[in-house]
């Protein structure tokens, strides 16, 4: 078979990134070249691109607009290919996306697991029928559409999504979790490296206690190797039981479901054995993690304890937390030196009135308490948060409470967003809608505060030596010019407290090194660049041969 290319574009959360990486591995295992570099209008099109996969987000209206622009760009630059659109936006707006162009195929986000089956089918199609750039791509799109429909009918849908149409989902609310033998089916994972050459639906997985269970469609996309990321990640949770008045994620991803504890632990053990230095635990709402462990279930604190007890060196990073889940039990575990001192809190507002209107499961005092506990558990941790500005009914007094919370908690970074009314959510039709100009000014204040806070935080670490993981170097970041005009090699790394540093020299991707932090790169931070500080690698035996 000629070498054909599958191109990936990923929008939104880290969970989407993990799922795209996993899908890319299935395509690579089926003989395709995989391209993960984001395409621009000026960028050349990868040769023989038969399919573009767009993994979308629906958190804001701008995220959906970006997806539509990206889809149109791909259609224009690749007139003979098919564009497969999946993700949360594709779950909620199927017909709107299909209407964009006849060469668009929609794979609803709830059936993203089918990206494990599609590569082999596509490989057989192009081997039998071929593909030519002179074609219009309509025959391929027709095949892809029929394939998605056939696989959707043949393969079981995730349990947490079935609940929306009358089925039964695992309940991860306070009422508990189903841990019978039947309950375990649908919450496991293939803990080895997944390959598209295997039929996952019939592949039994052995737990640490010797029992076996079947992989769930929810956790089917998983990989040990990554094309665009240097650190391993494990999806341990999906869906959300909260029904926040502004959010569509619970509609797109369904109810909360968790990967069983023994499967997570074994997965981390295998990553450690393979030489991985760090793993990120991620999900839609980690605070709702409830994984089966024998006849009981464990929350996130219990899971972390089991991982630490059953591994020896690999470091663990937590992606995001709700404030009310940060308690003494959790902080007693995260005080362990292998838990990285970076935490992201989903805060949204400092006003209890607004939090109540948002239907958030906590109040401002729980945010203050969470930050206090995290700083007791870790020395100067990097604490970031999300804030929505301009929520319906938010007065200047309410926003003043948010500013007070940001100042008092002294967040090292704030992801600030203007309120975006999402179709089908209560907040979209609430009284007291805030003008975008007002919301924009509030976001501007939050962003300016965040920039100064990050620079202050990095300055506190100037001259300090911390551990870091080297990252995959983008093509535009591999060299820079010295004062004499000569080129010098550069390496990018992420420190344990999540400072993105730029180092002179060339080091292997994914290596654990010691870094001395230098000056914050103020101009680059303000410009939105990922690199936030200069640094230098501290000489040790690990670095020999990589200068």
Coordinates of C-alpha atoms in Angstrom, one line a residue:
X1 CA 0.0 0.0 0.0
X2 CA 1.3 3.5 -0.8
X3 CA 2.1 5.6 2.3
X4 CA -1.0 7.6 3.1
X5 CA -1.3 10.3 5.7
X6 CA -3.9 11.0 8.4
X7 CA -3.8 14.5 9.8
X8 CA -5.0 15.4 13.3
X9 CA -6.2 18.7 14.7
X10 CA -7.2 18.9 18.4
X11 CA -9.1 21.6 20.2
X12 CA -9.9 21.9 23.9
X13 CA -8.9 20.0 26.9
X14 CA -6.0 17.6 27.7
X15 CA -8.5 14.7 27.6
X16 CA -9.0 15.5 23.9
X17 CA -5.3 15.6 23.4
X18 CA -4.9 12.1 25.0
X19 CA -7.7 10.7 22.9
X20 CA -6.2 12.2 19.7
X21 CA -2.8 10.7 20.5
X22 CA -4.3 7.3 21.1
X23 CA -6.3 7.4 17.9
X24 CA -3.2 8.5 16.0
X25 CA -1.4 5.4 17.4
X26 CA -4.1 3.1 15.9
X27 CA -3.7 4.8 12.5
X28 CA 0.1 4.4 12.7
X29 CA -0.3 0.7 13.7
X30 CA -2.5 0.3 10.5
X31 CA 0.3 1.6 8.2
X32 CA -0.6 5.3 7.9
X33 CA 1.7 8.2 8.4
X34 CA 0.4 10.4 11.2
X35 CA 0.7 14.2 11.1
X36 CA 0.0 16.0 14.4
X37 CA 1.3 19.5 13.4
X38 CA -1.5 22.1 13.4
X39 CA -2.1 23.3 9.9
X40 CA -2.1 27.0 9.0
X41 CA -3.2 28.7 5.8
X42 CA 0.5 29.1 4.7
X43 CA 1.6 25.6 5.8
X44 CA 2.3 22.9 3.2
X45 CA -0.2 20.0 3.1
X46 CA 1.3 16.7 4.2
X47 CA 1.7 14.4 1.2
X48 CA -1.1 11.9 0.3
X49 CA -3.4 13.1 3.1
X50 CA -6.5 11.0 2.8
X51 CA -8.2 11.9 6.1
X52 CA -8.2 14.8 8.5
X53 CA -9.5 14.1 12.1
X54 CA -10.7 17.2 13.9
X55 CA -11.3 16.6 17.7
X56 CA -13.5 19.4 18.8
X57 CA -14.5 21.3 21.9
X58 CA -17.9 22.9 22.9
X59 CA -16.9 24.8 26.1
X60 CA -17.3 28.2 24.5
X61 CA -18.8 29.6 21.3
X62 CA -15.3 30.7 20.2
X63 CA -14.1 27.0 20.4
X64 CA -16.9 26.0 18.1
X65 CA -16.1 28.9 15.7
X66 CA -12.5 27.9 15.7
X67 CA -13.5 24.3 14.8
X68 CA -15.6 25.5 11.9
X69 CA -12.8 27.7 10.5
X70 CA -10.4 24.8 10.9
X71 CA -12.7 22.4 9.1
X72 CA -13.2 24.9 6.2
X73 CA -9.4 25.4 6.0
X74 CA -8.8 21.6 5.8
X75 CA -11.5 21.3 3.1
X76 CA -9.9 24.1 1.1
X77 CA -6.3 22.9 1.4
X78 CA -7.1 19.2 0.9
X79 CA -9.8 19.1 -1.8
X80 CA -9.5 15.3 -2.3
X81 CA -9.7 14.2 1.3
X82 CA -12.3 13.6 3.9
X83 CA -12.6 15.5 7.1
X84 CA -13.8 13.4 10.1
X85 CA -15.1 15.6 12.9
X86 CA -15.5 14.2 16.4
X87 CA -15.4 15.5 20.0
X88 CA -17.9 17.3 22.1
X89 CA -19.0 19.8 19.5
X90 CA -19.7 16.9 17.1
X91 CA -21.8 15.2 19.8
X92 CA -24.1 18.1 20.2
X93 CA -24.3 19.7 16.7
X94 CA -24.2 16.8 14.3
X95 CA -26.4 18.3 11.6
X96 CA -24.8 21.8 11.7
X97 CA -21.4 20.2 11.1
X98 CA -22.6 17.9 8.3
X99 CA -24.1 21.0 6.6
X100 CA -20.6 22.6 6.3
X101 CA -19.6 20.4 3.3
X102 CA -20.4 17.1 1.6
X103 CA -16.8 16.0 2.4
X104 CA -17.5 16.2 6.2
X105 CA -18.1 13.0 8.1
X106 CA -19.3 13.3 11.7
X107 CA -18.3 10.9 14.4
X108 CA -20.2 11.9 17.6
X109 CA -17.9 12.4 20.6
X110 CA -19.7 9.7 22.5
X111 CA -18.5 7.2 19.9
X112 CA -14.9 8.5 19.7
X113 CA -13.9 5.0 20.8
X114 CA -14.6 3.8 17.2
X115 CA -11.4 5.6 16.2
X116 CA -9.8 2.3 17.4
X117 CA -11.7 0.4 14.6
X118 CA -11.7 2.9 11.7
X119 CA -8.0 2.7 10.8
X120 CA -8.0 -0.9 9.7
X121 CA -11.2 -0.4 7.7
X122 CA -9.7 2.6 6.0
X123 CA -6.5 0.8 5.3
X124 CA -8.5 -2.0 3.5
X125 CA -10.5 0.6 1.6
X126 CA -7.5 2.5 0.2
X127 CA -5.7 -0.8 -0.6
X128 CA -8.6 -2.1 -2.6
X129 CA -10.0 1.0 -4.2
X130 CA -7.0 3.3 -4.1
X131 CA -7.1 7.1 -3.7
X132 CA -6.0 9.8 -6.1
X133 CA -5.6 13.5 -5.5
X134 CA -7.6 14.2 -8.6
X135 CA -10.7 12.7 -7.1
X136 CA -13.1 15.0 -5.2
X137 CA -13.0 12.9 -2.0
X138 CA -16.7 12.2 -2.1
X139 CA -16.4 8.4 -2.6
X140 CA -14.1 8.3 0.4
X141 CA -16.4 10.4 2.5
X142 CA -19.4 8.2 1.6
X143 CA -17.4 5.2 2.7
X144 CA -16.4 6.9 6.0
X145 CA -20.0 7.9 6.7
X146 CA -21.3 4.3 6.1
X147 CA -18.4 2.9 8.1
X148 CA -19.3 5.1 11.1
X149 CA -22.9 4.1 10.9
X150 CA -22.1 0.4 10.7
X151 CA -19.6 0.4 13.5
X152 CA -21.9 2.5 15.7
X153 CA -24.6 -0.2 15.2
X154 CA -22.1 -3.1 15.8
X155 CA -20.1 -1.9 18.8
X156 CA -21.5 -1.3 22.3
X157 CA -22.0 2.3 23.2
X158 CA -20.5 3.6 26.5
X159 CA -22.7 3.0 29.5
X160 CA -22.6 6.6 30.7
X161 CA -23.9 7.8 27.4
X162 CA -26.6 5.1 27.2
X163 CA -28.2 6.6 30.3
X164 CA -29.3 9.6 28.2
X165 CA -31.5 7.3 26.1
X166 CA -32.9 5.1 28.8
X167 CA -30.0 2.8 29.5
X168 CA -28.2 2.4 32.8
X169 CA -25.0 4.2 33.7
X170 CA -22.6 3.7 36.6
X171 CA -23.5 6.2 39.2
X172 CA -20.5 8.1 40.7
X173 CA -22.6 10.4 42.9
X174 CA -22.6 10.1 46.6
X175 CA -24.8 7.0 46.3
X176 CA -21.9 4.9 45.3
X177 CA -20.7 2.7 42.5
X178 CA -21.7 -0.7 41.1
X179 CA -18.9 -3.1 41.9
X180 CA -20.5 -6.4 41.1
X181 CA -19.0 -8.5 38.4
X182 CA -21.4 -6.9 35.9
X183 CA -20.6 -3.5 37.2
X184 CA -16.9 -4.1 36.5
X185 CA -17.6 -4.7 32.8
X186 CA -17.4 -1.3 31.1
X187 CA -14.9 0.3 33.5
X188 CA -11.7 -1.5 32.7
X189 CA -8.8 -0.8 30.3
X190 CA -6.3 -2.7 28.2
X191 CA -3.3 -1.9 30.4
X192 CA -0.7 -2.8 27.7
X193 CA 0.0 -0.8 24.7
X194 CA -3.1 -0.7 22.5
X195 CA -2.8 -1.8 18.9
X196 CA -5.3 -1.5 16.1
X197 CA -4.4 -5.1 15.2
X198 CA -6.3 -6.3 18.3
X199 CA -10.0 -6.6 18.7
X200 CA -10.4 -4.8 22.1
X201 CA -14.0 -5.8 22.6
X202 CA -13.0 -9.4 23.2
X203 CA -9.7 -8.7 25.0
X204 CA -9.9 -9.6 28.7
X205 CA -7.8 -7.6 31.1
X206 CA -6.3 -9.2 34.2
X207 CA -6.6 -7.1 37.4
X208 CA -4.1 -7.1 40.2
X209 CA -6.4 -9.3 42.2
X210 CA -6.4 -11.9 39.4
X211 CA -9.9 -11.2 38.1
X212 CA -10.6 -10.2 34.5
X213 CA -12.9 -7.7 32.9
X214 CA -13.6 -6.2 29.5
X215 CA -12.3 -2.9 28.2
X216 CA -14.9 -0.1 28.2
X217 CA -15.5 2.0 25.1
X218 CA -15.1 5.0 27.4
X219 CA -11.4 4.1 28.1
X220 CA -10.6 2.4 24.8
X221 CA -8.4 5.2 23.5
X222 CA -5.1 4.7 25.4
X223 CA -1.5 4.6 24.4
X224 CA 2.0 4.3 25.8
X225 CA 3.6 6.4 23.1
X226 CA 2.8 9.9 22.0
X227 CA 3.5 11.8 18.8
X228 CA 3.1 15.4 20.1
X229 CA 3.6 15.1 23.8
X230 CA 6.6 14.2 26.0
X231 CA 4.8 13.2 29.2
X232 CA 2.6 10.2 29.5
X233 CA -1.0 10.7 30.5
X234 CA -3.7 8.3 31.7
X235 CA -7.4 9.0 31.3
X236 CA -8.8 7.8 34.6
X237 CA -12.3 9.4 34.5
X238 CA -14.8 10.7 32.0
X239 CA -18.2 12.5 32.2
X240 CA -19.6 14.7 34.9
X241 CA -22.5 14.4 37.3
X242 CA -22.7 18.2 37.9
X243 CA -25.2 20.1 35.9
X244 CA -23.7 23.6 36.0
X245 CA -26.0 26.1 34.4
X246 CA -23.4 27.3 31.8
X247 CA -21.9 24.0 30.8
X248 CA -22.6 21.5 28.0
X249 CA -19.9 19.0 28.8
X250 CA -22.2 16.8 30.9
X251 CA -24.5 16.7 27.9
X252 CA -21.6 15.8 25.5
X253 CA -19.7 13.3 27.6
X254 CA -22.5 11.9 29.8
X255 CA -22.4 10.9 33.5
X256 CA -19.2 10.3 35.5
X257 CA -17.5 7.0 35.0
X258 CA -14.1 5.9 36.3
X259 CA -11.3 3.5 35.4
X260 CA -10.9 0.8 38.1
X261 CA -8.1 1.3 40.6
X262 CA -6.3 -1.9 39.7
X263 CA -6.3 -1.0 36.0
X264 CA -4.8 2.5 36.8
X265 CA -2.2 1.1 39.1
X266 CA -1.1 -1.5 36.6
X267 CA -1.0 1.0 33.8
X268 CA 1.3 3.3 35.8
X269 CA 3.5 0.3 36.8
X270 CA 4.0 -0.5 33.1
X271 CA 4.8 3.1 32.3
X272 CA 7.4 3.1 35.1
X273 CA 8.9 -0.1 33.8
X274 CA 9.1 1.4 30.3
X275 CA 11.2 4.2 31.7
X276 CA 8.6 7.0 31.8
X277 CA 9.5 9.7 34.4
X278 CA 6.1 11.3 34.9
X279 CA 2.5 10.5 34.3
X280 CA -0.5 12.9 34.3
X281 CA -3.8 11.7 35.6
X282 CA -6.6 13.4 33.8
X283 CA -10.4 13.3 33.3
X284 CA -13.4 15.6 32.9
X285 CA -13.9 15.9 36.7
X286 CA -11.3 14.1 38.8
X287 CA -13.1 15.1 42.0
X288 CA -15.8 12.6 41.0
X289 CA -13.3 9.7 40.6
X290 CA -14.7 6.6 42.2
X291 CA -12.8 3.5 41.2
X292 CA -13.5 -0.1 42.2
X293 CA -11.1 -1.7 44.6
X294 CA -12.1 -5.2 45.8
X295 CA -15.6 -4.9 47.3
X296 CA -15.4 -1.1 47.9
X297 CA -14.5 2.0 45.9
X298 CA -11.8 4.6 46.3
X299 CA -11.8 8.3 45.6
X300 CA -8.9 10.2 44.1
X301 CA -6.9 10.2 47.4
X302 CA -7.3 6.5 47.7
X303 CA -6.2 6.0 44.1
X304 CA -3.1 8.1 44.6
X305 CA -2.2 6.2 47.7
X306 CA -2.4 2.9 45.8
X307 CA -0.3 4.2 43.0
X308 CA 2.4 5.4 45.4
X309 CA 2.4 2.1 47.2
X310 CA 2.7 0.1 44.1
X311 CA 5.4 2.1 42.2
X312 CA 8.8 3.4 43.2
X313 CA 10.0 6.3 41.1
X314 CA 7.5 7.6 38.6
X315 CA 6.1 11.1 39.4
X316 CA 2.4 11.9 39.3
X317 CA 0.8 15.1 38.1
X318 CA -2.9 15.9 38.7
X319 CA -4.7 17.7 35.9
X320 CA -7.5 19.6 37.7
X321 CA -9.6 19.6 40.9
X322 CA -12.8 21.0 42.2
X323 CA -12.2 23.0 45.4
X324 CA -14.5 21.0 47.6
X325 CA -12.5 17.8 47.0
X326 CA -9.3 19.3 48.4
X327 CA -9.5 18.1 52.0
X328 CA -7.2 16.8 54.7
X329 CA -7.3 13.2 53.3
X330 CA -6.3 14.3 49.8
X331 CA -3.6 16.7 51.0
X332 CA -2.0 14.0 53.3
X333 CA -1.4 12.0 50.1
X334 CA -0.3 14.8 47.8
X335 CA 2.3 15.8 50.4
X336 CA 4.3 12.8 49.0
X337 CA 7.4 14.1 47.1
X338 CA 6.4 12.1 44.0
X339 CA 3.2 14.1 43.6
X340 CA 4.1 17.2 41.6
X341 CA 3.6 20.6 43.2
X342 CA 1.2 21.9 40.5
X343 CA -2.5 22.2 41.0
X344 CA -5.3 23.6 38.9
X345 CA -8.6 24.5 40.6
X346 CA -11.9 24.9 38.8
X347 CA -13.0 28.1 40.6
X348 CA -15.1 30.2 38.2
X349 CA -16.1 33.0 40.6
X350 CA -15.4 34.5 44.0
X351 CA -19.0 35.5 44.6
X352 CA -21.2 33.0 46.4
X353 CA -24.2 34.5 44.7
X354 CA -22.7 33.8 41.2
X355 CA -21.5 30.3 42.3
X356 CA -25.0 29.5 43.3
X357 CA -26.4 30.8 40.0
X358 CA -23.8 28.6 38.3
X359 CA -25.0 25.7 40.3
X360 CA -21.4 24.9 41.4
X361 CA -21.0 22.4 44.3
X362 CA -18.9 24.7 46.5
X363 CA -18.7 28.2 47.8
X364 CA -15.9 30.8 48.0
X365 CA -14.7 29.7 51.5
X366 CA -14.0 26.3 50.2
X367 CA -11.7 27.8 47.6
X368 CA -9.8 29.7 50.2
X369 CA -9.6 26.6 52.3
X370 CA -8.4 24.5 49.4
X371 CA -5.6 26.9 48.6
X372 CA -4.6 27.0 52.3
X373 CA -4.4 23.2 52.5
X374 CA -2.4 22.8 49.2
X375 CA 0.2 25.3 50.5
X376 CA 0.4 23.4 53.8
X377 CA 1.0 20.2 51.8
X378 CA 3.6 21.6 49.4
X379 CA 6.4 24.2 49.4
X380 CA 5.3 27.1 47.2
X381 CA 3.2 25.1 44.8
X382 CA 2.1 26.5 41.5
X383 CA -1.7 27.0 41.9
X384 CA -3.8 28.0 38.9
X385 CA -7.5 28.4 38.4
X386 CA -10.3 29.0 35.9
X387 CA -12.5 32.1 36.2
X388 CA -15.6 33.0 34.1
X389 CA -16.2 36.8 33.9
X390 CA -19.5 38.3 33.0
X391 CA -21.8 35.5 34.1
X392 CA -25.5 36.7 34.0
X393 CA -26.2 38.8 37.1
X394 CA -22.5 39.5 37.9
X395 CA -22.4 43.0 39.3
X396 CA -19.3 45.0 39.9
X397 CA -19.5 44.0 43.6
X398 CA -19.6 40.3 42.6
X399 CA -16.6 40.8 40.3
X400 CA -14.9 42.7 43.2
X401 CA -15.3 39.5 45.3
X402 CA -13.6 37.5 42.5
X403 CA -10.7 40.0 42.4
X404 CA -10.4 39.8 46.2
X405 CA -10.2 36.0 46.0
X406 CA -7.6 36.1 43.2
X407 CA -5.4 38.5 45.3
X408 CA -5.8 36.7 48.6
X409 CA -5.2 33.2 47.1
X410 CA -2.4 34.7 45.0
X411 CA -2.9 32.3 42.1
X412 CA 0.2 31.8 40.0
X413 CA -2.0 31.8 36.9
X414 CA -5.6 32.4 35.9
X415 CA -7.3 31.0 32.8
X416 CA -9.9 33.8 32.3
X417 CA -12.9 33.4 30.0
X418 CA -15.8 35.7 29.2
X419 CA -19.1 34.1 29.8
X420 CA -20.3 32.3 26.6
X421 CA -24.0 31.4 26.4
X422 CA -24.2 27.8 25.3
X423 CA -27.4 26.6 23.6
X424 CA -29.5 24.3 25.7
X425 CA -28.1 25.5 29.0
X426 CA -30.1 27.5 31.7
X427 CA -27.5 30.3 31.8
X428 CA -28.1 31.1 28.1
X429 CA -31.5 32.5 28.9
X430 CA -31.0 33.9 32.4
X431 CA -31.9 37.5 33.2
X432 CA -29.1 40.0 33.7
X433 CA -27.0 39.1 30.7
X434 CA -23.7 41.1 30.8
X435 CA -22.6 43.1 27.7
X436 CA -19.5 41.5 26.1
X437 CA -17.7 44.8 26.4
X438 CA -18.0 44.6 30.2
X439 CA -17.1 40.9 30.3
X440 CA -14.1 41.7 28.1
X441 CA -12.8 44.3 30.4
X442 CA -13.1 42.0 33.4
X443 CA -11.2 39.3 31.5
X444 CA -8.6 41.9 30.7
X445 CA -8.1 42.6 34.4
X446 CA -7.8 38.9 35.2
X447 CA -5.3 38.3 32.4
X448 CA -3.2 41.2 33.4
X449 CA -3.2 40.1 37.1
X450 CA -2.4 36.5 35.9
X451 CA 0.7 37.7 33.9
X452 CA 2.1 39.7 36.8
X453 CA 1.4 36.8 39.2
X454 CA 3.2 34.3 37.0
X455 CA 6.2 36.6 36.7
X456 CA 6.3 37.1 40.5
X457 CA 6.0 33.4 41.1
X458 CA 8.8 32.5 38.7
X459 CA 11.0 35.3 40.2
X460 CA 10.6 33.6 43.6
X461 CA 12.2 30.5 42.1
X462 CA 15.1 32.3 40.4
X463 CA 18.3 30.5 41.1
X464 CA 16.5 27.5 42.6
X465 CA 17.2 24.0 41.3
X466 CA 14.1 21.8 40.5
X467 CA 13.4 18.6 38.6
X468 CA 12.0 18.9 35.0
X469 CA 11.0 16.8 32.1
X470 CA 12.4 17.7 28.6
X471 CA 9.7 18.2 26.0
X472 CA 9.4 17.5 22.3
X473 CA 11.0 20.5 20.5
X474 CA 8.8 22.1 17.9
X475 CA 10.6 22.9 14.7
X476 CA 10.5 26.6 15.3
X477 CA 12.0 26.3 18.8
X478 CA 15.1 24.2 18.2
X479 CA 17.6 27.0 17.7
X480 CA 18.2 30.7 18.5
X481 CA 20.8 33.3 17.6
X482 CA 23.6 34.2 20.0
X483 CA 24.8 37.8 20.1
X484 CA 27.4 37.1 17.4
X485 CA 24.7 35.8 15.1
X486 CA 25.6 32.1 15.5
X487 CA 23.0 29.5 16.0
X488 CA 22.7 27.7 19.4
X489 CA 20.7 24.6 20.2
X490 CA 17.7 24.9 22.6
X491 CA 15.7 22.5 24.6
X492 CA 12.3 23.1 26.3
X493 CA 11.4 21.5 29.6
X494 CA 8.5 21.6 32.1
X495 CA 9.6 21.8 35.8
X496 CA 7.9 19.9 38.6
X497 CA 6.0 23.1 39.5
X498 CA 5.0 23.6 35.9
X499 CA 7.3 26.4 34.8
X500 CA 8.1 26.1 31.1
X501 CA 11.8 26.8 30.7
X502 CA 14.1 27.2 27.7
X503 CA 17.5 25.6 28.1
X504 CA 20.7 26.0 26.0
X505 CA 21.8 22.6 24.6
X506 CA 20.2 19.6 23.2
X507 CA 18.7 16.9 25.4
X508 CA 16.7 13.7 24.7
X509 CA 12.9 14.1 24.8
X510 CA 11.2 12.9 28.0
X511 CA 14.4 12.9 30.1
X512 CA 14.3 13.8 33.8
X513 CA 16.9 16.6 34.4
X514 CA 17.7 19.1 37.1
X515 CA 17.2 22.7 36.1
X516 CA 18.3 26.0 37.6
X517 CA 15.5 28.6 36.9
X518 CA 16.5 31.9 35.5
X519 CA 14.6 35.1 34.7
X520 CA 10.9 35.1 33.8
X521 CA 10.5 35.9 30.1
X522 CA 8.0 38.8 30.5
X523 CA 7.6 39.7 26.9
X524 CA 7.0 36.1 25.8
X525 CA 4.5 35.5 28.7
X526 CA 2.6 38.6 27.6
X527 CA 2.6 37.4 24.0
X528 CA 1.0 34.1 25.1
X529 CA 4.2 32.0 24.4
X530 CA 4.5 28.7 26.1
X531 CA 8.0 29.4 27.2
X532 CA 8.0 31.4 30.5
X533 CA 11.5 31.4 31.9
X534 CA 15.1 30.9 31.0
X535 CA 17.0 28.2 32.7
X536 CA 20.0 26.0 32.6
X537 CA 20.5 22.3 33.1
X538 CA 22.5 21.3 36.2
X539 CA 25.4 19.0 35.4
X540 CA 24.9 15.4 36.6
X541 CA 25.6 11.9 35.3
X542 CA 22.3 11.7 33.4
X543 CA 23.3 14.6 31.2
X544 CA 26.6 13.1 30.0
X545 CA 26.6 12.6 26.3
X546 CA 23.7 15.0 25.7
X547 CA 25.5 18.3 25.5

